[in-house]
Short mmCIF file of C-alpha atoms in Angstrom, two decimals:
data_model
loop_
_atom_site.label_atom_id
_atom_site.label_comp_id
_atom_site.label_asym_id
_atom_site.label_seq_id
_atom_site.Cartn_x
_atom_site.Cartn_y
_atom_site.Cartn_z
CA MET A 27 143.48 185.40 260.12
CA LYS A 28 145.44 188.62 259.91
CA THR A 29 143.56 191.49 261.53
CA HIS A 30 142.61 194.27 259.20
CA VAL A 31 139.92 196.88 258.73
CA VAL A 32 137.37 196.94 255.94
CA ILE A 33 134.66 199.60 255.90
CA ALA A 34 132.09 199.66 253.10
CA LEU A 35 129.85 202.45 251.92
CA PRO A 36 126.17 201.66 251.29
CA ASP A 37 125.00 200.08 248.04
CA TRP A 38 123.20 203.25 246.95
CA PHE A 39 126.36 205.36 247.27
CA PRO A 40 126.90 207.28 244.02
CA GLU A 41 129.78 206.75 241.66
CA LEU A 42 131.76 209.98 241.70
CA ASP A 43 131.44 211.95 238.48
CA PRO A 44 134.87 213.34 237.54
CA THR A 45 133.31 216.08 235.39
CA GLN A 46 131.03 217.41 238.13
CA GLN A 47 132.24 220.54 239.88
CA CYS A 48 130.96 222.09 243.09
CA ALA A 49 132.52 225.48 242.56
CA ASP A 50 131.33 227.40 245.60
CA ASP A 51 130.84 226.59 249.29
CA GLU A 52 127.09 226.21 248.97
CA ALA A 53 127.37 223.71 246.14
CA LYS A 54 129.79 221.64 248.23
CA LEU A 55 127.45 221.68 251.21
CA ARG A 56 124.46 220.83 249.04
CA PHE A 57 126.32 217.73 247.87
CA VAL A 58 127.22 216.45 251.36
CA ILE A 59 123.82 217.33 252.87
CA GLY A 60 122.30 215.30 250.05
CA LEU A 61 124.46 212.32 251.01
CA ALA A 62 123.49 212.68 254.68
CA MET A 63 119.78 212.88 253.86
CA ARG A 64 119.97 209.87 251.55
CA ASN A 65 121.77 207.91 254.29
CA VAL A 66 118.85 208.69 256.61
CA GLU A 67 116.16 207.85 254.07
CA GLU A 68 117.83 204.57 253.15
CA ARG A 69 118.47 203.79 256.85
CA THR A 70 122.08 202.96 256.11
CA GLY A 71 123.71 204.90 258.97
CA GLY A 72 123.69 208.10 261.00
CA PRO A 73 122.66 211.53 259.66
CA PHE A 74 126.05 212.73 258.48
CA GLY A 75 127.73 213.20 255.08
CA ALA A 76 131.13 214.58 254.04
CA ALA A 77 133.36 214.93 250.99
CA ILE A 78 136.83 216.04 249.97
CA PHE A 79 137.07 218.47 247.04
CA ASP A 80 140.13 219.63 245.14
CA GLY A 81 140.91 223.25 244.31
CA ASP A 82 138.66 223.11 241.23
CA GLY A 83 135.70 221.90 243.28
CA ARG A 84 135.87 218.34 241.99
CA VAL A 85 134.88 215.59 244.44
CA ILE A 86 137.86 213.37 245.24
CA ALA A 87 136.05 211.10 247.71
CA ALA A 88 132.97 211.14 249.91
CA GLY A 89 131.53 209.34 252.91
CA VAL A 90 128.50 208.89 255.13
CA ASN A 91 128.21 207.71 258.72
CA ARG A 92 128.45 203.90 258.88
CA VAL A 93 128.90 203.30 262.62
CA LEU A 94 126.02 200.91 263.18
CA PRO A 95 125.98 198.99 259.84
CA GLU A 96 129.75 198.49 259.95
CA THR A 97 130.00 197.90 263.74
CA CYS A 98 132.71 200.54 263.94
CA SER A 99 132.61 203.61 266.17
CA ALA A 100 135.21 205.30 263.94
CA ALA A 101 133.21 204.98 260.69
CA HIS A 102 132.21 208.65 260.53
CA ALA A 103 131.51 210.44 257.25
CA GLU A 104 134.52 212.76 257.51
CA LEU A 105 136.98 209.97 258.27
CA LEU A 106 135.76 207.86 255.34
CA ALA A 107 135.99 210.85 252.98
CA MET A 108 139.52 211.71 254.11
CA ILE A 109 140.77 208.13 253.87
CA GLY A 110 139.09 207.63 250.49
CA ALA A 111 140.73 210.76 249.10
CA GLN A 112 144.17 209.83 250.43
CA ARG A 113 143.92 206.40 248.84
CA ARG A 114 142.71 207.78 245.56
CA LEU A 115 145.53 210.35 245.35
CA GLY A 116 148.19 208.06 246.84
CA ARG A 117 149.22 210.55 249.53
CA ASN A 118 148.66 210.36 253.28
CA ARG A 119 148.69 214.18 253.36
CA LEU A 120 146.33 215.40 250.70
CA ASN A 121 148.08 218.75 250.17
CA GLY A 122 151.54 217.20 250.38
CA ASN A 123 152.10 218.07 246.72
CA GLY A 124 151.08 221.71 247.14
CA GLY A 125 147.48 221.29 245.96
CA ARG A 126 144.56 222.75 247.87
CA PHE A 127 141.88 220.52 249.43
CA VAL A 128 138.57 221.20 251.11
CA LEU A 129 136.58 219.00 253.50
CA ALA A 130 132.88 219.80 253.46
CA THR A 131 130.77 218.20 256.17
CA SER A 132 127.05 218.36 256.88
CA ALA A 133 127.68 218.95 260.60
CA GLN A 134 130.53 220.06 262.84
CA PRO A 135 133.11 217.28 263.17
CA CYS A 136 133.15 215.32 266.43
CA CYS A 137 136.27 215.12 268.59
CA GLN A 138 137.64 212.16 266.58
CA CYS A 139 137.15 213.68 263.13
CA TYR A 140 138.32 217.06 264.41
CA GLY A 141 141.64 215.44 265.28
CA ALA A 142 141.74 213.47 262.03
CA CYS A 143 141.43 216.76 260.09
CA VAL A 144 144.76 217.90 261.54
CA TRP A 145 146.67 215.01 259.91
CA SER A 146 144.70 214.73 256.68
CA GLY A 147 146.25 217.54 254.66
CA ILE A 148 143.15 219.68 254.13
CA ASP A 149 143.33 223.46 253.75
CA GLU A 150 139.74 224.32 254.45
CA LEU A 151 136.86 222.94 256.52
CA LEU A 152 133.30 223.85 255.51
CA ILE A 153 130.55 223.08 258.02
CA GLY A 154 126.74 223.02 257.72
CA ALA A 155 125.07 222.42 261.11
CA ARG A 156 126.73 223.61 264.31
CA ALA A 157 127.45 221.37 267.30
CA GLU A 158 124.61 223.03 269.19
CA ASP A 159 122.20 222.20 266.35
CA VAL A 160 123.28 218.55 266.43
CA MET A 161 122.80 218.35 270.18
CA ALA A 162 119.45 220.19 270.10
CA LEU A 163 118.02 218.07 267.29
CA SER A 164 119.47 214.66 268.11
CA GLU A 165 121.10 212.59 270.83
CA PHE A 166 124.49 212.82 269.15
CA ASP A 167 127.31 214.44 271.10
CA GLU A 168 130.39 216.10 269.61
CA GLY A 169 132.65 215.08 272.48
CA PRO A 170 135.47 217.09 274.07
CA LEU A 171 137.22 219.66 271.86
CA PRO A 172 139.86 222.29 272.62
CA ALA A 173 138.20 225.51 273.83
CA ASP A 174 139.50 227.39 270.78
CA TRP A 175 138.98 224.56 268.31
CA ILE A 176 138.72 226.85 265.31
CA GLY A 177 141.86 228.78 266.23
CA GLU A 178 143.81 225.53 266.71
CA LEU A 179 142.92 224.49 263.16
CA GLU A 180 143.63 227.90 261.69
CA ARG A 181 147.06 228.01 263.35
CA ARG A 182 147.75 224.73 261.50
CA GLY A 183 146.77 226.21 258.15
CA ILE A 184 143.15 224.96 258.04
CA ALA A 185 140.57 227.71 257.45
CA VAL A 186 137.13 227.08 258.96
CA ARG A 187 133.81 228.36 257.60
CA ARG A 188 130.53 227.55 259.35
CA ASP A 189 126.76 227.96 258.89
CA ILE A 190 126.82 227.13 255.18
CA LEU A 191 123.26 226.00 254.30
CA ARG A 192 122.77 225.60 258.04
CA ASP A 193 118.96 225.27 257.81
CA GLU A 194 119.15 222.55 255.18
CA ALA A 195 121.80 220.78 257.25
CA CYS A 196 119.55 220.89 260.33
CA GLU A 197 116.70 219.39 258.31
CA VAL A 198 118.65 216.12 258.08
CA PHE A 199 118.50 215.73 261.86
CA ARG A 200 114.76 216.52 261.94
CA ARG A 201 114.14 213.87 259.31
CA TYR A 202 116.29 211.39 261.21
CA ALA A 203 114.32 212.01 264.43
CA SER A 204 111.00 211.63 262.62
CA LEU A 205 112.08 208.34 261.03
CA CYS A 206 113.98 206.84 263.95
CA GLY A 207 112.20 208.30 266.99
CA PRO A 208 113.67 210.01 270.02
CA SER A 209 115.59 207.02 271.37
CA TYR A 210 117.42 205.61 268.35
CA MET B 6 134.09 201.00 241.96
CA LYS B 7 132.40 201.48 245.32
CA THR B 8 134.57 203.48 247.70
CA HIS B 9 135.58 201.63 250.81
CA VAL B 10 138.41 201.47 253.29
CA VAL B 11 140.78 198.54 253.73
CA ILE B 12 143.68 198.81 256.17
CA ALA B 13 146.05 195.86 256.62
CA LEU B 14 148.43 195.07 259.44
CA PRO B 15 151.99 194.03 258.56
CA ASP B 16 152.84 190.46 257.59
CA TRP B 17 154.80 189.86 260.79
CA PHE B 18 151.85 190.82 262.98
CA PRO B 19 151.24 188.05 265.53
CA GLU B 20 148.18 185.87 265.65
CA LEU B 21 146.47 186.68 268.93
CA ASP B 22 146.75 183.89 271.49
CA PRO B 23 143.38 183.52 273.26
CA THR B 24 144.99 181.82 276.26
CA GLN B 25 147.54 184.58 276.87
CA GLN B 26 146.68 186.97 279.68
CA CYS B 27 148.28 190.30 280.48
CA ALA B 28 146.96 190.55 284.00
CA ASP B 29 148.47 193.82 285.18
CA ASP B 30 149.12 197.23 283.64
CA GLU B 31 152.82 196.56 283.09
CA ALA B 32 152.17 193.32 281.21
CA LYS B 33 149.74 195.15 278.94
CA LEU B 34 152.25 197.91 278.24
CA ARG B 35 155.04 195.39 277.66
CA PHE B 36 152.87 193.80 274.97
CA VAL B 37 152.11 197.03 273.09
CA ILE B 38 155.64 198.42 273.43
CA GLY B 39 156.81 195.14 271.91
CA LEU B 40 154.51 195.67 268.93
CA ALA B 41 155.72 199.25 268.51
CA MET B 42 159.38 198.20 268.61
CA ARG B 43 158.80 195.38 266.15
CA ASN B 44 157.03 197.82 263.81
CA VAL B 45 160.14 200.02 263.93
CA GLU B 46 162.59 197.15 263.44
CA GLU B 47 160.63 195.76 260.50
CA ARG B 48 160.16 199.27 259.05
CA THR B 49 156.45 198.68 258.62
CA GLY B 50 155.16 201.96 260.06
CA GLY B 51 155.55 204.56 262.78
CA PRO B 52 156.77 203.85 266.35
CA PHE B 53 153.41 203.18 267.96
CA GLY B 54 151.57 200.07 269.21
CA ALA B 55 148.23 199.58 270.98
CA ALA B 56 145.84 196.84 272.06
CA ILE B 57 142.41 196.33 273.57
CA PHE B 58 142.17 193.94 276.53
CA ASP B 59 139.09 192.55 278.23
CA GLY B 60 138.55 192.50 281.99
CA ASP B 61 140.58 189.28 282.32
CA GLY B 62 143.56 190.83 280.53
CA ARG B 63 143.06 188.89 277.31
CA VAL B 64 143.98 190.68 274.10
CA ILE B 65 140.89 191.26 271.96
CA ALA B 66 142.68 193.10 269.14
CA ALA B 67 145.88 195.02 268.54
CA GLY B 68 147.36 197.49 266.09
CA VAL B 69 150.47 199.35 265.03
CA ASN B 70 150.91 202.62 263.13
CA ARG B 71 150.37 202.06 259.39
CA VAL B 72 150.12 205.63 258.11
CA LEU B 73 152.85 205.48 255.47
CA PRO B 74 152.52 201.86 254.27
CA GLU B 75 148.73 202.15 253.98
CA THR B 76 148.67 205.77 252.67
CA CYS B 77 146.20 206.68 255.39
CA SER B 78 146.68 209.45 257.94
CA ALA B 79 144.08 207.80 260.19
CA ALA B 80 145.83 204.39 260.41
CA HIS B 81 147.11 204.88 263.95
CA ALA B 82 147.74 201.96 266.33
CA GLU B 83 144.93 202.87 268.72
CA LEU B 84 142.32 203.29 266.00
CA LEU B 85 143.19 199.92 264.44
CA ALA B 86 143.05 198.20 267.84
CA MET B 87 139.67 199.74 268.69
CA ILE B 88 138.13 198.91 265.31
CA GLY B 89 139.54 195.39 265.37
CA ALA B 90 138.06 194.75 268.82
CA GLN B 91 134.66 196.14 267.86
CA ARG B 92 134.54 193.92 264.80
CA ARG B 93 135.64 190.87 266.73
CA LEU B 94 133.03 191.36 269.46
CA GLY B 95 130.30 192.60 267.10
CA ARG B 96 129.63 195.80 269.05
CA ASN B 97 130.42 199.39 268.10
CA ARG B 98 130.67 200.21 271.82
CA LEU B 99 132.96 197.65 273.40
CA ASN B 100 131.43 197.92 276.88
CA GLY B 101 127.88 198.08 275.54
CA ASN B 102 127.15 194.71 277.16
CA GLY B 103 128.47 195.73 280.57
CA GLY B 104 131.95 194.23 280.15
CA ARG B 105 135.09 196.16 281.02
CA PHE B 106 137.69 197.04 278.38
CA VAL B 107 141.15 198.56 278.50
CA LEU B 108 143.11 200.32 275.76
CA ALA B 109 146.86 200.15 276.30
CA THR B 110 149.00 202.34 274.06
CA SER B 111 152.74 202.78 273.85
CA ALA B 112 152.40 206.59 273.73
CA GLN B 113 149.80 209.20 274.54
CA PRO B 114 147.03 209.19 271.93
CA CYS B 115 147.06 212.02 269.38
CA CYS B 116 144.06 214.32 268.94
CA GLN B 117 142.35 211.89 266.53
CA CYS B 118 142.74 208.77 268.67
CA TYR B 119 141.91 210.77 271.80
CA GLY B 120 138.55 211.57 270.26
CA ALA B 121 138.08 208.01 268.99
CA CYS B 122 138.52 206.71 272.57
CA VAL B 123 135.39 208.61 273.60
CA TRP B 124 133.17 206.61 271.21
CA SER B 125 134.89 203.23 271.46
CA GLY B 126 133.44 201.92 274.71
CA ILE B 127 136.66 201.59 276.70
CA ASP B 128 136.75 201.96 280.49
CA GLU B 129 140.43 202.53 280.96
CA LEU B 130 143.32 204.06 279.02
CA LEU B 131 146.87 202.97 279.88
CA ILE B 132 149.71 205.07 278.44
CA GLY B 133 153.47 204.48 278.21
CA ALA B 134 155.30 207.54 276.86
CA ARG B 135 153.94 211.04 277.48
CA ALA B 136 153.24 213.59 274.75
CA GLU B 137 156.31 215.54 275.83
CA ASP B 138 158.45 212.40 275.41
CA VAL B 139 157.11 211.87 271.91
CA MET B 140 157.81 215.46 270.94
CA ALA B 141 161.27 215.48 272.54
CA LEU B 142 162.36 212.21 270.93
CA SER B 143 160.72 212.47 267.52
CA GLU B 144 159.10 214.87 265.08
CA PHE B 145 155.64 213.53 265.84
CA ASP B 146 153.09 215.98 267.21
CA GLU B 147 150.05 215.05 269.33
CA GLY B 148 147.91 217.84 267.90
CA PRO B 149 145.36 220.01 269.74
CA LEU B 150 143.69 218.47 272.80
CA PRO B 151 141.30 219.93 275.39
CA ALA B 152 143.28 221.62 278.19
CA ASP B 153 141.94 219.09 280.72
CA TRP B 154 142.07 216.09 278.39
CA ILE B 155 142.32 213.56 281.22
CA GLY B 156 139.40 215.09 283.12
CA GLU B 157 137.25 215.08 279.97
CA LEU B 158 137.82 211.34 279.60
CA GLU B 159 137.29 210.61 283.27
CA ARG B 160 133.99 212.51 283.26
CA ARG B 161 132.93 210.14 280.47
CA GLY B 162 133.83 207.06 282.50
CA ILE B 163 137.31 206.44 281.08
CA ALA B 164 140.05 206.19 283.72
CA VAL B 165 143.53 207.27 282.59
CA ARG B 166 146.82 205.94 283.90
CA ARG B 167 150.16 207.24 282.56
CA ASP B 168 153.88 206.57 282.83
CA ILE B 169 153.55 202.79 282.74
CA LEU B 170 156.95 201.43 281.59
CA ARG B 171 157.65 204.99 280.43
CA ASP B 172 161.39 204.40 279.91
CA GLU B 173 160.83 201.31 277.77
CA ALA B 174 158.18 203.21 275.81
CA CYS B 175 160.63 206.07 275.17
CA GLU B 176 163.21 203.57 273.93
CA VAL B 177 161.01 202.87 270.88
CA PHE B 178 161.37 206.49 269.75
CA ARG B 179 165.14 206.44 270.28
CA ARG B 180 165.39 203.30 268.16
CA TYR B 181 163.18 204.86 265.50
CA ALA B 182 165.39 207.96 265.35
CA SER B 183 168.56 205.86 265.11
CA LEU B 184 167.13 203.77 262.27
CA CYS B 185 165.31 206.49 260.36
CA GLY B 186 167.39 209.59 261.09
CA PRO B 187 166.26 213.01 262.23
CA SER B 188 164.17 213.92 259.19
CA TYR B 189 162.03 210.84 258.51
#
């Protein structure tokens, strides 16, 4: 059998509505925090959600953490959103045609997804919970990043905005801990 | 349609031989450099190959760069090898059962695959070409890494060894440039 990779999203995952727009940063974060919380409530993966939006605020693709259900340490929300968007648009660099693309994520990307952002063709990264929130509220670790991780992205044309709906984003981790206990 | 990710390896990709052993570091690098060179010759992706080996030197899974053919900026050799091995063994951390696992890669991992290594459950990272070789011989960029990227891995239990068959590994990039020209 030829080796290949297949990663599925959970059964409850919403069909994307092409008419729905998340015009501002808060609307984008509300959408991905909602995905993260639903993933926790349904027990279909870790407490993380992410989505790619185009310049008009339309969702191109979205993802949630699927590490345990898919037996795949790489199946993070951000990576699934980026790959889904690239497939949908038929470009391995989302902004390769001059368009503008935003990745919104419920929590600061880990070291893997941080690196994946660099190649994905996004112009903007919107973050809910900070790394220190994630580590204070859960046993998840962000892994090793460059000391000036924001500056490294900005020098590559990716603007970073943090603390968008930070309290709501933190609530996902509290709910995860209350459902799954301290030693999930 | 439910969003999901499917990434295929090229048609020529070898069936893994469960009796074959790559006992030492050079044998492991020879195997992955061979995959990288074949990927170049067949024009089925970028000049990179990688594989996961168990403690006896048996190949668990392997990958080559598939970014352009699969329209997926994340489809790097190392990521495909790690995911393939996790699926095959049924564990999202390869060494979660106490076994010992090695990732051999024809060139230093980029910022994405560097981060992915941290979560994959490998104990050792074997590298052929250095980042400076890749950048001197091609237009590929490794992206932003922590200043002490080797130390960060070693503190997390991942030993790093470099410059294994470095000349042969560099040859893959020379061949890629001669086939694809300076502005691929």
